[in-house]
Amino acid sequence: MPRNKEFDYSQKLQKVRDLFWKKGYHTTSLRDIVNTMQLNKSSIYDSFGNKHTLFIESLKDYSDLKEQQYRKALKNGTSPIIILEKTIRDVVEQAIIDKKTCLIVKTIFEVAETDKEVQMLLVKITSTLQSILADLVKSSQEEGAIKMTTDPKIVARFIFSGFSSLWSHYIISENKKEVNEMVDLLIEMIKK
């Protein structure tokens, strides 16, 4: 008779997600995964699949967190431009607090170019997050808070790509003041 699983799936997935986030996909070994999840190899394979499947599930879990973060900002109830500014600042601030770049950005540079499954998942994830930003940009344009008439989807992609630049600058400089000045410039450019 098979044994029942005696662990919290979500908790174990969060632990391994944080491991991939810290070490990256390629440098995370099966031994690291076993030690972090505190499960034996057979339990990991039976419950989560192989390392790649586990990584995909970790990315999905992380993207759910990011989407919740973005959607939480929408419930603020203030004007769209204030929500947009706060979202941009919160995303960057969280990366500084965590002292690590966004797992999505890290994965784009480490894995996406050579792994089509990961690339397709990242396209879906970034599309969802950019759509939330584009809706805020469009509403801000309609209110006149953003003067540019550029397609909101393009502006959203610009903001999203700006995040990777801001994170990389912080990783190199560890200078929060400089990053905040860059965030101010990004927001100022969007409003023009």
Coordinates of C-alpha atoms in Angstrom, one line a residue:
M1 CA 0.0 0.0 0.0
P2 CA 1.5 3.4 -1.0
R3 CA 2.3 5.9 1.7
N4 CA 0.4 9.2 1.9
K5 CA 2.4 12.3 1.3
E6 CA 3.2 13.8 4.7
F7 CA 4.3 17.3 3.7
D8 CA 2.9 20.6 2.5
Y9 CA 3.3 20.7 -1.2
S10 CA 3.2 24.6 -1.4
Q11 CA 5.7 25.0 1.4
K12 CA 8.2 22.6 -0.3
L13 CA 7.6 24.4 -3.6
Q14 CA 8.3 27.8 -2.0
K15 CA 11.5 26.5 -0.5
V16 CA 12.8 25.2 -3.8
R17 CA 11.6 28.3 -5.6
D18 CA 13.7 30.4 -3.2
L19 CA 16.7 28.0 -3.8
F20 CA 16.4 28.5 -7.6
W21 CA 16.0 32.2 -7.0
K22 CA 19.2 32.3 -4.9
K23 CA 21.5 30.0 -6.9
G24 CA 20.0 30.0 -10.4
Y25 CA 18.8 27.0 -12.3
H26 CA 22.1 25.7 -13.6
T27 CA 24.0 25.9 -10.4
T28 CA 21.3 24.2 -8.3
S29 CA 22.2 20.5 -7.9
L30 CA 19.8 17.7 -7.0
R31 CA 21.7 17.5 -3.7
D32 CA 20.8 21.1 -3.0
I33 CA 17.2 20.4 -3.8
V34 CA 17.1 17.3 -1.6
N35 CA 18.7 19.3 1.3
T36 CA 16.5 22.3 0.9
M37 CA 13.2 20.4 0.5
Q38 CA 14.2 17.9 3.2
L39 CA 12.7 15.1 1.1
N40 CA 14.3 12.1 -0.4
K41 CA 14.9 11.9 -4.2
S42 CA 12.1 9.4 -4.8
S43 CA 9.5 11.7 -3.0
I44 CA 10.7 14.7 -5.0
Y45 CA 10.4 12.8 -8.3
D46 CA 7.0 11.3 -7.3
S47 CA 5.5 14.6 -6.2
F48 CA 7.3 17.2 -8.3
G49 CA 9.0 15.4 -11.2
N50 CA 12.5 16.1 -12.4
K51 CA 14.6 19.2 -11.8
H52 CA 13.3 21.0 -14.9
T53 CA 9.6 20.3 -14.0
L54 CA 10.3 21.5 -10.5
F55 CA 11.9 24.7 -11.9
I56 CA 8.9 25.3 -14.1
E57 CA 6.5 24.9 -11.2
S58 CA 8.7 27.3 -9.1
L59 CA 8.5 29.9 -11.9
K60 CA 4.7 29.5 -12.0
D61 CA 4.6 29.9 -8.2
Y62 CA 6.8 33.0 -8.4
S63 CA 4.7 34.5 -11.2
D64 CA 1.5 34.0 -9.1
L65 CA 3.2 36.1 -6.4
K66 CA 4.2 38.8 -8.8
E67 CA 0.7 39.0 -10.3
Q68 CA -0.8 39.2 -6.8
Q69 CA 1.6 42.0 -6.0
Y70 CA 0.6 44.0 -9.1
R71 CA -3.2 43.3 -8.6
K72 CA -3.0 44.3 -5.0
A73 CA -1.7 47.7 -6.1
L74 CA -4.7 48.1 -8.3
K75 CA -7.0 47.8 -5.3
N76 CA -5.4 51.0 -3.8
G77 CA -8.4 53.0 -5.0
T78 CA -6.4 56.1 -5.9
S79 CA -5.8 57.6 -9.4
P80 CA -4.2 55.3 -12.0
I81 CA -1.0 57.3 -12.2
I82 CA -0.5 57.1 -8.4
I83 CA -1.1 53.3 -8.6
L84 CA 1.3 53.0 -11.5
E85 CA 4.0 55.0 -9.7
K86 CA 3.5 53.1 -6.5
T87 CA 3.7 49.8 -8.4
I88 CA 7.0 50.8 -10.1
R89 CA 8.5 51.9 -6.8
D90 CA 7.2 48.9 -4.9
V91 CA 8.6 46.4 -7.4
V92 CA 12.0 48.0 -7.3
E93 CA 11.9 48.4 -3.5
Q94 CA 11.1 44.8 -3.0
A95 CA 14.1 43.7 -5.1
I96 CA 16.3 45.9 -3.0
I97 CA 14.8 44.5 0.2
D98 CA 15.2 41.0 -1.0
K99 CA 18.8 41.8 -2.1
K100 CA 18.3 39.8 -5.3
T101 CA 17.0 40.4 -8.7
C102 CA 13.5 39.3 -9.8
L103 CA 13.4 35.5 -10.5
I104 CA 11.8 36.2 -13.9
V105 CA 14.6 38.6 -15.0
K106 CA 17.2 36.2 -13.6
T107 CA 15.6 33.3 -15.6
I108 CA 15.4 35.4 -18.8
F109 CA 19.2 35.9 -18.8
E110 CA 20.1 32.4 -17.5
V111 CA 17.8 30.0 -19.1
A112 CA 15.3 31.4 -21.6
E113 CA 17.6 31.6 -24.6
T114 CA 18.3 27.9 -24.5
D115 CA 15.1 26.4 -23.1
K116 CA 12.0 26.9 -25.3
E117 CA 9.6 25.7 -22.6
V118 CA 10.9 28.2 -20.1
Q119 CA 10.9 30.9 -22.8
M120 CA 7.2 30.3 -23.6
L121 CA 6.3 30.4 -19.9
L122 CA 8.2 33.7 -19.5
V123 CA 6.4 35.1 -22.5
K124 CA 3.0 34.3 -20.8
I125 CA 4.1 35.6 -17.4
T126 CA 5.5 38.9 -18.7
S127 CA 2.5 39.4 -21.0
T128 CA 0.2 39.1 -18.0
L129 CA 2.2 41.6 -15.9
Q130 CA 2.7 44.0 -18.8
S131 CA -1.1 43.9 -19.4
I132 CA -1.7 45.1 -15.9
L133 CA 0.8 47.9 -16.4
A134 CA -0.7 48.8 -19.8
D135 CA -4.2 49.1 -18.3
L136 CA -2.8 51.6 -15.7
V137 CA -0.9 53.5 -18.4
K138 CA -4.1 53.7 -20.6
S139 CA -6.2 54.9 -17.7
S140 CA -3.5 57.5 -16.8
Q141 CA -3.4 58.7 -20.4
E142 CA -7.2 59.1 -20.4
E143 CA -7.0 61.2 -17.2
G144 CA -4.3 63.3 -18.8
A145 CA -1.7 62.3 -16.2
I146 CA 0.5 60.8 -18.9
K147 CA 0.8 63.2 -21.9
M148 CA 2.4 60.8 -24.4
T149 CA 0.1 59.1 -26.8
T150 CA 2.4 56.1 -27.3
D151 CA 0.5 52.8 -27.2
P152 CA 0.1 51.7 -23.6
K153 CA 1.4 48.3 -24.4
I154 CA 4.7 49.8 -25.6
V155 CA 5.0 52.0 -22.5
A156 CA 4.3 48.9 -20.3
R157 CA 7.1 47.0 -22.1
F158 CA 9.4 50.0 -21.5
I159 CA 8.6 50.0 -17.8
F160 CA 9.0 46.2 -17.6
S161 CA 12.4 46.3 -19.4
G162 CA 13.4 49.2 -17.1
F163 CA 13.1 46.9 -14.1
S164 CA 15.9 44.7 -15.3
S165 CA 18.2 47.8 -15.7
L166 CA 17.3 49.1 -12.3
W167 CA 18.0 45.7 -10.7
S168 CA 21.3 45.3 -12.5
H169 CA 22.4 48.8 -11.5
Y170 CA 21.6 48.0 -7.8
I171 CA 23.4 44.7 -7.9
I172 CA 26.5 46.5 -9.3
S173 CA 26.4 49.7 -7.2
E174 CA 24.4 48.7 -4.1
N175 CA 23.4 52.3 -4.1
K176 CA 19.7 52.7 -3.3
K177 CA 19.8 56.5 -3.8
E178 CA 21.0 56.1 -7.3
V179 CA 18.4 53.5 -8.1
N180 CA 15.6 55.7 -6.7
E181 CA 16.9 58.6 -8.9
M182 CA 16.7 56.3 -11.9
V183 CA 13.1 55.3 -10.9
D184 CA 12.2 59.0 -10.7
L185 CA 13.6 59.5 -14.2
L186 CA 11.7 56.5 -15.5
I187 CA 8.4 57.9 -14.1
E188 CA 9.2 61.4 -15.3
M189 CA 9.8 60.0 -18.9
I190 CA 6.5 58.1 -18.8
K191 CA 4.5 61.2 -17.8
K192 CA 5.8 63.4 -20.7

